[in-house]
Short mmCIF file of C-alpha atoms and ligand atoms in Angstrom, two decimals:
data_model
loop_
_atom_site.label_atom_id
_atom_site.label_comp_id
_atom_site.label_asym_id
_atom_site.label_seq_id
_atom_site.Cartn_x
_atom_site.Cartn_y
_atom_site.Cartn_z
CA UNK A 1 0.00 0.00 0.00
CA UNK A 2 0.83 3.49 -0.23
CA UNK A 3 -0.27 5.39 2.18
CA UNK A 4 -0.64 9.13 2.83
CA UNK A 5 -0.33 9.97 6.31
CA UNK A 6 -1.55 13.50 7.87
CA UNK A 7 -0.26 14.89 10.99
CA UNK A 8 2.79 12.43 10.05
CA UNK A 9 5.43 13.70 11.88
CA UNK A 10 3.49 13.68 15.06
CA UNK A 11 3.58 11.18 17.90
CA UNK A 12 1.31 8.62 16.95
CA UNK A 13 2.02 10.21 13.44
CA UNK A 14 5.42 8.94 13.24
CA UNK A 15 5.27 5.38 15.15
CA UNK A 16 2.55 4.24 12.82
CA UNK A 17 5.01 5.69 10.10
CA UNK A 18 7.65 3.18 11.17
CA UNK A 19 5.43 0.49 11.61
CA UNK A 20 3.69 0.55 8.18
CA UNK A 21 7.46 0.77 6.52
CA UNK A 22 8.57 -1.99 8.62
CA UNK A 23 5.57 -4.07 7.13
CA UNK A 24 6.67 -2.92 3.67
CA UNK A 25 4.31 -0.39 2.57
CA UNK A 26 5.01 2.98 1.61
CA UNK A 27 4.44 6.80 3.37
CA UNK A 28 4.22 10.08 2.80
CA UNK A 29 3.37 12.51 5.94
CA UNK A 30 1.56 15.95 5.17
CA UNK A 31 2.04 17.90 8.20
CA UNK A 32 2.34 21.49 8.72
CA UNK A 33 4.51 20.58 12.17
CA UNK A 34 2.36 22.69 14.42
CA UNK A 35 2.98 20.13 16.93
CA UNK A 36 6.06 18.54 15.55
CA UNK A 37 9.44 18.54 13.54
CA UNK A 38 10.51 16.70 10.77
CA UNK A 39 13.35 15.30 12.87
CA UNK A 40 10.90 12.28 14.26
CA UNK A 41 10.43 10.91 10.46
CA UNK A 42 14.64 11.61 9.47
CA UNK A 43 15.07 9.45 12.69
CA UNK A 44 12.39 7.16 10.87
CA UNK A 45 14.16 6.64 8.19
CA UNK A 46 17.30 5.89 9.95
CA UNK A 47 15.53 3.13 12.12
CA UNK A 48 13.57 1.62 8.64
CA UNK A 49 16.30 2.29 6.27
CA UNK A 50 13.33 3.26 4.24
CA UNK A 51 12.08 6.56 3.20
CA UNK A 52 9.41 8.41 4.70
CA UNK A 53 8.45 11.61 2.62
CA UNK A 54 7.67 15.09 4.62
CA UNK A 55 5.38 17.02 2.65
CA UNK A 56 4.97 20.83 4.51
CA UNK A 57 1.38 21.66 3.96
CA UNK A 58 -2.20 22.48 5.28
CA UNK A 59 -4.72 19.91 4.98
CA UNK A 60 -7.14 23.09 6.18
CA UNK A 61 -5.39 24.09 2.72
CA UNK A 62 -7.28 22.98 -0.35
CA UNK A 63 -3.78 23.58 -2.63
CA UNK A 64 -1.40 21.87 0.00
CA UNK A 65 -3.59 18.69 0.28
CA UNK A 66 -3.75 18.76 -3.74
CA UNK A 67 0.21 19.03 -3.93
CA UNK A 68 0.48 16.18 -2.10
CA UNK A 69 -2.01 13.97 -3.71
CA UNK A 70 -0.49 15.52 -7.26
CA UNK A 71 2.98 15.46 -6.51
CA UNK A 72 3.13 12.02 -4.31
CA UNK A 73 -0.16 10.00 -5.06
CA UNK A 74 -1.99 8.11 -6.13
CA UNK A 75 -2.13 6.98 -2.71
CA UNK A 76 -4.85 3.51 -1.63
CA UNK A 77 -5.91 4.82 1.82
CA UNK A 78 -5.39 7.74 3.94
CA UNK A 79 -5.08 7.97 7.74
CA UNK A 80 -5.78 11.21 9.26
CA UNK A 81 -3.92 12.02 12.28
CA UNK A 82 -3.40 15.79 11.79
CA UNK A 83 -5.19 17.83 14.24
CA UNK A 84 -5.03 20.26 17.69
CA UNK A 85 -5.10 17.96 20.65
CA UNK A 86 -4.61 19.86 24.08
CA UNK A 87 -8.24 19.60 25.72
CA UNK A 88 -7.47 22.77 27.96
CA UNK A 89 -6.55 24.51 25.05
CA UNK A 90 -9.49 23.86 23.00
CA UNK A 91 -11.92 25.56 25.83
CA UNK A 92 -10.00 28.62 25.29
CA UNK A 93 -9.88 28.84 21.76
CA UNK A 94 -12.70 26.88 20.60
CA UNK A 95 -12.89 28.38 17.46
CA UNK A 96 -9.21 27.58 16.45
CA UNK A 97 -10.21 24.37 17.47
CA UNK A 98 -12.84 23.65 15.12
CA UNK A 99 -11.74 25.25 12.40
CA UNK A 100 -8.29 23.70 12.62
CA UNK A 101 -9.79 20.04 13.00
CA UNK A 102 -13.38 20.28 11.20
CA UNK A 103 -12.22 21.59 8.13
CA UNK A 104 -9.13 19.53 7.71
CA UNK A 105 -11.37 16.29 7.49
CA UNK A 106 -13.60 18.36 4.68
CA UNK A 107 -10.69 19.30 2.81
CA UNK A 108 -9.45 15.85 2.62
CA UNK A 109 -12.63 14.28 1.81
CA UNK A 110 -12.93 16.81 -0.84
CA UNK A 111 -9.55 15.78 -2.82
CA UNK A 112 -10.13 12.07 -1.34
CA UNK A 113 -12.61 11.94 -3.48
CA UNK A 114 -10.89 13.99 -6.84
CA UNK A 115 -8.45 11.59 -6.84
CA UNK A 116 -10.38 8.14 -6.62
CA UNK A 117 -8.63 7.52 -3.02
CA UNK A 118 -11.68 5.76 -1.14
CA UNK A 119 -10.30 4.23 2.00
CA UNK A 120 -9.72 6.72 5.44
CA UNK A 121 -8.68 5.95 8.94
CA UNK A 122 -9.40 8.69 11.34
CA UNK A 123 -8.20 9.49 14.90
CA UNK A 124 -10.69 9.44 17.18
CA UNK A 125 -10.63 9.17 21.37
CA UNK A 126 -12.14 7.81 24.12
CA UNK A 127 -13.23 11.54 24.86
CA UNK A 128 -16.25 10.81 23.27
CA UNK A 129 -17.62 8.59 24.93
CA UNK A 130 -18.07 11.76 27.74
CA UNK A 131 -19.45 10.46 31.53
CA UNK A 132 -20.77 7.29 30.13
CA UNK A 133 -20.15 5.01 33.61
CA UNK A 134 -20.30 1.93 32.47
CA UNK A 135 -16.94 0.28 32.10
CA UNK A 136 -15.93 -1.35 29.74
CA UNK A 137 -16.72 0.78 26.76
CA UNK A 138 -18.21 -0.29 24.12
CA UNK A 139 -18.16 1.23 20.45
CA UNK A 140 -22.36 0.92 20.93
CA UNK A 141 -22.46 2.98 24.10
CA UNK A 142 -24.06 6.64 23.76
CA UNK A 143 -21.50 9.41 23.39
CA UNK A 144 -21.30 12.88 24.26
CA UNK A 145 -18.62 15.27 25.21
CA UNK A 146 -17.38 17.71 27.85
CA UNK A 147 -15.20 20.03 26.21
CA UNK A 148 -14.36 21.42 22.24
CA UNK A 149 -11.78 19.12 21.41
CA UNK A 150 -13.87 16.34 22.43
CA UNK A 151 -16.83 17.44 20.19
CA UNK A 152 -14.16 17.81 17.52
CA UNK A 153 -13.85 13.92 17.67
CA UNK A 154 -17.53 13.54 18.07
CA UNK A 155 -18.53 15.59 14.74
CA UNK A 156 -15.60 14.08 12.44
CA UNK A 157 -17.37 10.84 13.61
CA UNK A 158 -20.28 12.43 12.35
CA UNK A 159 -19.26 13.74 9.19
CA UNK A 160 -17.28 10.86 8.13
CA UNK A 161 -20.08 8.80 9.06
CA UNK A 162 -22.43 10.53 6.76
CA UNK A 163 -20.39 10.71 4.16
CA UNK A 164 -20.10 7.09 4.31
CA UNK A 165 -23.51 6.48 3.53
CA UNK A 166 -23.54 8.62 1.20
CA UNK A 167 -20.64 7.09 -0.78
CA UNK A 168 -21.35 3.77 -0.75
CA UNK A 169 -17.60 3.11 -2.64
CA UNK A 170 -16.19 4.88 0.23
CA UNK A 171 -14.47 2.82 3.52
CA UNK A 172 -14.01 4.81 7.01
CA UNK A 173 -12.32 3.23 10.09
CA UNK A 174 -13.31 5.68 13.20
CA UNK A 175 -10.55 4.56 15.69
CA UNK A 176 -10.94 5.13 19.41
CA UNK A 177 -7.75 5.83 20.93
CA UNK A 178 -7.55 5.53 24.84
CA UNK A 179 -4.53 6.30 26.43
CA UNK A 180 -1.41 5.85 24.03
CA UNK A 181 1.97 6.43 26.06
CA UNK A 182 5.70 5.00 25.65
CA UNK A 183 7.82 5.71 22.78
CA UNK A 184 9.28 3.19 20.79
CA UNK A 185 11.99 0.86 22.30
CA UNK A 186 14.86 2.06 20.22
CA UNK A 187 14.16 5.39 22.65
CA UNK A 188 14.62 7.90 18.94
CA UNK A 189 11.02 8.59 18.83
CA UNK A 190 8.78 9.28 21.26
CA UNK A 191 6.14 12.06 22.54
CA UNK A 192 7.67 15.52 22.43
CA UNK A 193 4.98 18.16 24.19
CA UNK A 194 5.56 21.85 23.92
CA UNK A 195 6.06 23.56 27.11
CA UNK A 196 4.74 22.04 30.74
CA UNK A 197 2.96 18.95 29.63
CA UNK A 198 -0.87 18.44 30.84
CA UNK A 199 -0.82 14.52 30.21
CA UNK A 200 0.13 12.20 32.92
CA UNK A 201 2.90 10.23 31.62
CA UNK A 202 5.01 12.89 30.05
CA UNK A 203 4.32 14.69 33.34
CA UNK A 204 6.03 11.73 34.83
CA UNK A 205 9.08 11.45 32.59
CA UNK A 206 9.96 15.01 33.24
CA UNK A 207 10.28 14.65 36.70
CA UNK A 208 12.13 11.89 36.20
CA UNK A 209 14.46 13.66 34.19
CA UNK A 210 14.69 16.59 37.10
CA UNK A 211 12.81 19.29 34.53
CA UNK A 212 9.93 19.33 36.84
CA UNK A 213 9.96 19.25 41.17
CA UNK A 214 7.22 16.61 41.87
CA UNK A 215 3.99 15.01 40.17
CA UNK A 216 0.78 16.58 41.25
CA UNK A 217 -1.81 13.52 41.47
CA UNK A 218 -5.44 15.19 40.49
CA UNK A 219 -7.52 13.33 43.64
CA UNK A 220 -6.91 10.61 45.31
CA UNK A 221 -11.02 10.39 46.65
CA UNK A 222 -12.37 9.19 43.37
CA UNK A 223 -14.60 5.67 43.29
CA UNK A 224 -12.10 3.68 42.57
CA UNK A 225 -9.76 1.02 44.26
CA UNK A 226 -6.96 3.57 45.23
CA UNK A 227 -9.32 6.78 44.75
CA UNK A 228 -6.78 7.92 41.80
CA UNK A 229 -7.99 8.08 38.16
CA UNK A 230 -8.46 4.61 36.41
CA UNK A 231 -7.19 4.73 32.33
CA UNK A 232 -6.51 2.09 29.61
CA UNK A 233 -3.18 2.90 29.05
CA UNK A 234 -1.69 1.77 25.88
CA UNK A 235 1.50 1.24 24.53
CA UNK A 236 1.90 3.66 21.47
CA UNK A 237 3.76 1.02 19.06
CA UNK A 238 0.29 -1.05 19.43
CA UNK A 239 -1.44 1.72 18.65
CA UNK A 240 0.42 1.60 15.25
CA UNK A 241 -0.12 -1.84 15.06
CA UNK A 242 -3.62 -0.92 15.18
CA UNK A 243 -3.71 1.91 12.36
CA UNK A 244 -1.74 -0.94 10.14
CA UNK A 245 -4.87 -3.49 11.35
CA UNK A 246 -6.96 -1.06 10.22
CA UNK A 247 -5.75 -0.15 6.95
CA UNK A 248 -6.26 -3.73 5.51
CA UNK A 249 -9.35 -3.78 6.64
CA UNK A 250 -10.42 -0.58 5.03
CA UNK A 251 -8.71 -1.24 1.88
CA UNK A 252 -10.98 -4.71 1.61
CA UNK A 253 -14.04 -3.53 2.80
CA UNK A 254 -16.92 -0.69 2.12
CA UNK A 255 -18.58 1.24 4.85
CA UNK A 256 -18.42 2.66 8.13
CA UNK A 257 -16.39 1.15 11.24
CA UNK A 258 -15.95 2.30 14.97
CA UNK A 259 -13.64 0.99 16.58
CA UNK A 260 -11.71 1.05 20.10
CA UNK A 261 -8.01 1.11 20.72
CA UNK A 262 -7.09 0.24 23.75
CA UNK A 263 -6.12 -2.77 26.41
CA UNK A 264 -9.33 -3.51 28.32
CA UNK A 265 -7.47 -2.90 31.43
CA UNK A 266 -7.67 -0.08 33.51
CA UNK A 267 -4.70 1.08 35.87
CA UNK A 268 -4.82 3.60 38.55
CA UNK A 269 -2.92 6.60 38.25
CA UNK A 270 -0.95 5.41 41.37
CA UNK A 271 -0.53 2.28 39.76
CA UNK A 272 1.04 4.07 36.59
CA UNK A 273 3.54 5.78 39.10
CA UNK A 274 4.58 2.49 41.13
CA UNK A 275 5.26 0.64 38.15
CA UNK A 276 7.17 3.33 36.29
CA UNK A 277 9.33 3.68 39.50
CA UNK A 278 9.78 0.17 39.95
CA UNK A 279 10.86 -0.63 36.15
CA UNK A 280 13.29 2.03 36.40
CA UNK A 281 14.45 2.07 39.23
CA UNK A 282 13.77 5.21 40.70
CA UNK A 283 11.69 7.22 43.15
CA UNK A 284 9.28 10.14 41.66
CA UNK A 285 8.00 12.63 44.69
CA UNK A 286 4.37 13.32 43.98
CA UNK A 287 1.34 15.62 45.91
CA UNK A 288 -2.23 14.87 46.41
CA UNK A 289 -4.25 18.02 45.06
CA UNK A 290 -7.71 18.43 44.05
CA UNK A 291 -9.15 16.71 41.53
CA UNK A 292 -8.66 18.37 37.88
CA UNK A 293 -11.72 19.53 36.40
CA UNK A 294 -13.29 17.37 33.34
CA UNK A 295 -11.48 14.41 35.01
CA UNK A 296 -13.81 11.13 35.28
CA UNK A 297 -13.39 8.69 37.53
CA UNK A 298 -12.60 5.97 35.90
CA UNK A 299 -12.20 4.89 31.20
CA UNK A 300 -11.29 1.54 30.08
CA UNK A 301 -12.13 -0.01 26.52
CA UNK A 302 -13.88 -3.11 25.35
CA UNK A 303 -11.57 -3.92 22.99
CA UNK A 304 -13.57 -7.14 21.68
CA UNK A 305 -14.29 -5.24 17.96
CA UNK A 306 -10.93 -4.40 17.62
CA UNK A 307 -10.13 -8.36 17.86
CA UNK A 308 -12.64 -9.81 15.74
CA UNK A 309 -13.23 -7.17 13.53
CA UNK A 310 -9.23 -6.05 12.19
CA UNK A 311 -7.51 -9.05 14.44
CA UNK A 312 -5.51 -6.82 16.27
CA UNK A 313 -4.67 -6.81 20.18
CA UNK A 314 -2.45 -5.21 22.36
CA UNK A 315 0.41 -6.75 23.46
CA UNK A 316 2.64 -4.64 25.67
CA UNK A 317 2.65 -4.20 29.00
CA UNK A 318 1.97 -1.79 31.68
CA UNK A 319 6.13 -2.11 32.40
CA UNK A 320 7.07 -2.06 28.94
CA UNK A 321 5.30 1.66 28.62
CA UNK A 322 7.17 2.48 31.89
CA UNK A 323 10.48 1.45 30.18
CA UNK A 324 10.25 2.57 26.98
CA UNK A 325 9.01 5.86 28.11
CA UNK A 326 11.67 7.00 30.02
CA UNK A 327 14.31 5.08 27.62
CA UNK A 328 13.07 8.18 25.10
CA UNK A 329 12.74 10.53 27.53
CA UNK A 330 16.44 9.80 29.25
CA UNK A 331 18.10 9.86 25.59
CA UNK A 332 15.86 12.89 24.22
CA UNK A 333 15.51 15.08 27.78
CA UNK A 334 14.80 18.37 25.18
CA UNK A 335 12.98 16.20 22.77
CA UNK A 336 13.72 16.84 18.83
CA UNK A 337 15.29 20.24 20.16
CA UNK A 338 18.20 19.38 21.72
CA UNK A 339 20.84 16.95 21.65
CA UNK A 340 20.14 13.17 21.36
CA UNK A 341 22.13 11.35 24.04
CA UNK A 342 23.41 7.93 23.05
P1 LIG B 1 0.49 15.30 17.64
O1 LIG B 1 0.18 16.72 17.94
O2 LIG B 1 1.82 14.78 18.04
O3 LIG B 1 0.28 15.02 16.07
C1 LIG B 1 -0.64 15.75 15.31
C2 LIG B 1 0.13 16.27 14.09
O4 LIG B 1 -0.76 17.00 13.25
C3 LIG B 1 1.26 17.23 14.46
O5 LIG B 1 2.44 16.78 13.84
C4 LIG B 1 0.82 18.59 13.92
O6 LIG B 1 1.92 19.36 13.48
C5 LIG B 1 -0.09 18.16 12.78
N1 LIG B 1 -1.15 19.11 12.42
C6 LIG B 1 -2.05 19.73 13.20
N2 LIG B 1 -2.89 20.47 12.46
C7 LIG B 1 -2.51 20.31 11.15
C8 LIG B 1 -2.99 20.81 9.92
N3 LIG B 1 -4.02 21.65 9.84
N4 LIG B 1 -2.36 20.41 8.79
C9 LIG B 1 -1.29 19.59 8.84
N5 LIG B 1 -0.80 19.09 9.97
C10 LIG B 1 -1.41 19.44 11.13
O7 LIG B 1 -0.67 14.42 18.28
P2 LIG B 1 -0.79 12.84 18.42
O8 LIG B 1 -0.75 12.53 19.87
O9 LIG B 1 0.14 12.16 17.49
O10 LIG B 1 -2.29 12.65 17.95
C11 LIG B 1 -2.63 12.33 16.62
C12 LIG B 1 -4.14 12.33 16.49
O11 LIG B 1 -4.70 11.42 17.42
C13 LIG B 1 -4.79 13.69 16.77
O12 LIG B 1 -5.87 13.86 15.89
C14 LIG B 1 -5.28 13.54 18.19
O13 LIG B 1 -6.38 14.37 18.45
C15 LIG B 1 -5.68 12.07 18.21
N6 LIG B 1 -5.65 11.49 19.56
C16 LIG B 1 -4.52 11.57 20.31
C17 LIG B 1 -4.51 11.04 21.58
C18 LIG B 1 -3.26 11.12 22.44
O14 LIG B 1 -3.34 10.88 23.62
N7 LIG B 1 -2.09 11.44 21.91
C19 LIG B 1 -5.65 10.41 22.10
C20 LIG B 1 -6.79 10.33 21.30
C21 LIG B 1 -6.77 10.87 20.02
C1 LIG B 2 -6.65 13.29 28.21
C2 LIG B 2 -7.74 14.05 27.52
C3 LIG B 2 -8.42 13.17 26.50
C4 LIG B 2 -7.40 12.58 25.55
C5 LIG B 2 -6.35 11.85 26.38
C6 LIG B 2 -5.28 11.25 25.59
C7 LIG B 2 -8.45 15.59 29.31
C8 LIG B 2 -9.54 15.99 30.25
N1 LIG B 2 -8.69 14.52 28.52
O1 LIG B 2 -7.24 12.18 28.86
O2 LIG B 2 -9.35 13.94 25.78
O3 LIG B 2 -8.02 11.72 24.64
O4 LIG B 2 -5.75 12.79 27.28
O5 LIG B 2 -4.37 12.22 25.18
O6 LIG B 2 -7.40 16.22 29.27
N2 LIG B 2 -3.16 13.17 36.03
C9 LIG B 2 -2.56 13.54 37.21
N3 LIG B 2 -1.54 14.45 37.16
C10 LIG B 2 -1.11 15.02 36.01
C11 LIG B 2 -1.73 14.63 34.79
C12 LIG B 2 -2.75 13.71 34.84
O7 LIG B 2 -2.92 13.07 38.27
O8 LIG B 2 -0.19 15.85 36.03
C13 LIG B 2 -4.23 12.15 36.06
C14 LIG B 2 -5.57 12.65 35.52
O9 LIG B 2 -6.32 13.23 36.55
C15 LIG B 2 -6.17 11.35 34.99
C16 LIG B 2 -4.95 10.52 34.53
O10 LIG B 2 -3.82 11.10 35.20
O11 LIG B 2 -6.81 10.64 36.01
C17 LIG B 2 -4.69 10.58 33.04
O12 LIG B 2 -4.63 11.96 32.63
P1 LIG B 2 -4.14 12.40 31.18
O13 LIG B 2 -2.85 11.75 30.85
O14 LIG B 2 -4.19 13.89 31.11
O15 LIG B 2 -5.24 11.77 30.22
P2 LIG B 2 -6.84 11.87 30.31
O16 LIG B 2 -7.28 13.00 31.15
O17 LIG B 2 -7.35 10.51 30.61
#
């Protein structure tokens, strides 16, 4: 296959990248690095030995999603990563937020369809599933969201969903991503936020690394077994697995899919902490404050579809995120910025 890859150089951009050249197919990333730098996919190459093209462009940008298809198609499937992602972010600038993520999918449906290239997968989250309590989660479940990035997800579902039906040649995968963390075990790629980062696992690494004094822990009085958060953490090199899953199945099939990525196991945020100290041998201070608001209680996947439907499961561990986590961040303490440290 080849396949054209948008928000490439990001960090579930550029694992699934490296996992779909491994397996022998072909890439091209469109990104406009927002969120990223074209380092991750040179670093790609180096760890395929295969090439992994960087087109700088728009996909919000009619012409720059055009050049791409023009210059590097045709292309048999799309997946479309590209997007804003902070949640905090996105209550502040909602309208960045929309426009930036709603109008990229319409772009790229728009020269999708131009250029004969009928098969999408599209990054979705757990987000959208909202306060739904009733664990597991299933792709069937009602949805509903809590803040603009989540409603982002929500209405790309929609779109592409519609569309679908619609264009009854066309095939759509809707993934559900849970928690993707870790890095992949070489340690040269790996999640690279800008500035403090809001997300618990990068928050972890950088105290690890001395950057930051001391994890805050948002509540430790929530209903569950240690009365920290409960998430489906998953490794971020299955979550490529998955996208690769996925792609066969869209380039076989017709129609509309949902589907969940995630473990089916849910680990406390405590939990998350113990094991990363215990895998690396280290102790991270943390503080008890109040809970962060948004936060629920408790989100872990069903991942049943995800099995029967694309044959894919996860396979890594809650240790082997730990590990390969702090492997990336302990060779790459300023990310793609600064120097790599063998
Ligand atoms: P990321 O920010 O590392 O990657 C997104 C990439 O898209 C970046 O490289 C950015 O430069 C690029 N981009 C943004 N807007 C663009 C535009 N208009 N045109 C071209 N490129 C653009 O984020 P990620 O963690 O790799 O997430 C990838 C996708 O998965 C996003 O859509 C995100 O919302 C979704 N997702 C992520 C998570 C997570 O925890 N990381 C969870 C659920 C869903
Ligand atoms: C967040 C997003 C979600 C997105 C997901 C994956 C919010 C409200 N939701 O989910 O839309 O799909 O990331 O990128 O931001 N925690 C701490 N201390 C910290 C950071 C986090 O205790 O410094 C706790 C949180 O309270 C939560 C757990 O760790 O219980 C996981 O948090 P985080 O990594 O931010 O992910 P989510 O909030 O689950």
């Amino acid at each position: 296959m080849r396949v054209l890859l948008t928000g490439g150089a990001g960090f579930i951009g550029s694992h699934t990248a490296l996992c779909l050249l491994e397996a022998g197919h072909e890439i091209v990333a469109l990104d406009n690095l927002s969120n990223s730098s074209p380092e991750a996919l040179k670093r790609v190459e180096e760890l395929t030995g295969k090439k992994a093209t960087l087109v700088v462009g728009d996909c919000t940008v009619e012409a720059d999603v055009e050049n791409a298809f023009a210059a590097f198609g045709p292309f048999d499937a799309v997946v479309h990563f590209a997007g804003f992602k902070a949640v905090g972010e996105s209550v502040s600038m909602p309208l960045e937020y929309y426009r930036n993520n709603l109008d990229a999918t319409l772009v790229l449906c728009k020269v999708m369809e131009k250029h004969g290239c009928r098969s999408l997968v599209f990054s979705s989250s757990a987000t959208v599933y909202g306060t739904n309590p009733v664990m597991p989660l299933r792709e069937d479940y009602p949805t509903g969201c809590t803040n603009p990035y989540g409603w982002t997800k929500w209405i790309n579902e929609r779109i592409l969903t519609d569309y679908c039906f619609a264009s009854k040649d066309m095939s759509v995968v809707l993934l559900r991503y849970f928690n993707p963390i870790g890095a992949h075990e070489s340690g040269r790629i790996g999640e690279d936020p800008s500035g403090v980062p809001n997300n618990l696992m990068p928050y972890i690494c950088q105290v690890a690394s001395g950057k930051l004094e001391k994890l805050r822990v948002f509540g430790d009085d929530y209903d569950t077994p240690d009365g920290t958060g409960v998430r489906d953490f998953i490794h971020v090199c299955d979550l490529a697995y998955g996208h690769l899953k996925a792609l066969e199945y869209a380039v076989s099939h017709k129609g509309c899919e949902v589907v969940n990525l995630g473990t089916g196991e849910g680990y406390s945020v405590l939990q998350l902490l113990h094991a990363f100290e215990k895998v690396n041998n280290m102790t991270i201070p943390y503080v008890v404050t109040p809970r962060r608001p948004g936060d629920i209680a408790t989100c872990y996947a069903d991942p049943t579809k995800a099995h029967t439907l694309l044959g894919w499961q996860a396979s890594h561990t809650l240790e082997d995120m730990c590990r390969d986590a702090w492997n990336w961040q302990k060779h790459n303490p300023n990310g793609y910025q600064g120097d790599e440290i063998k």
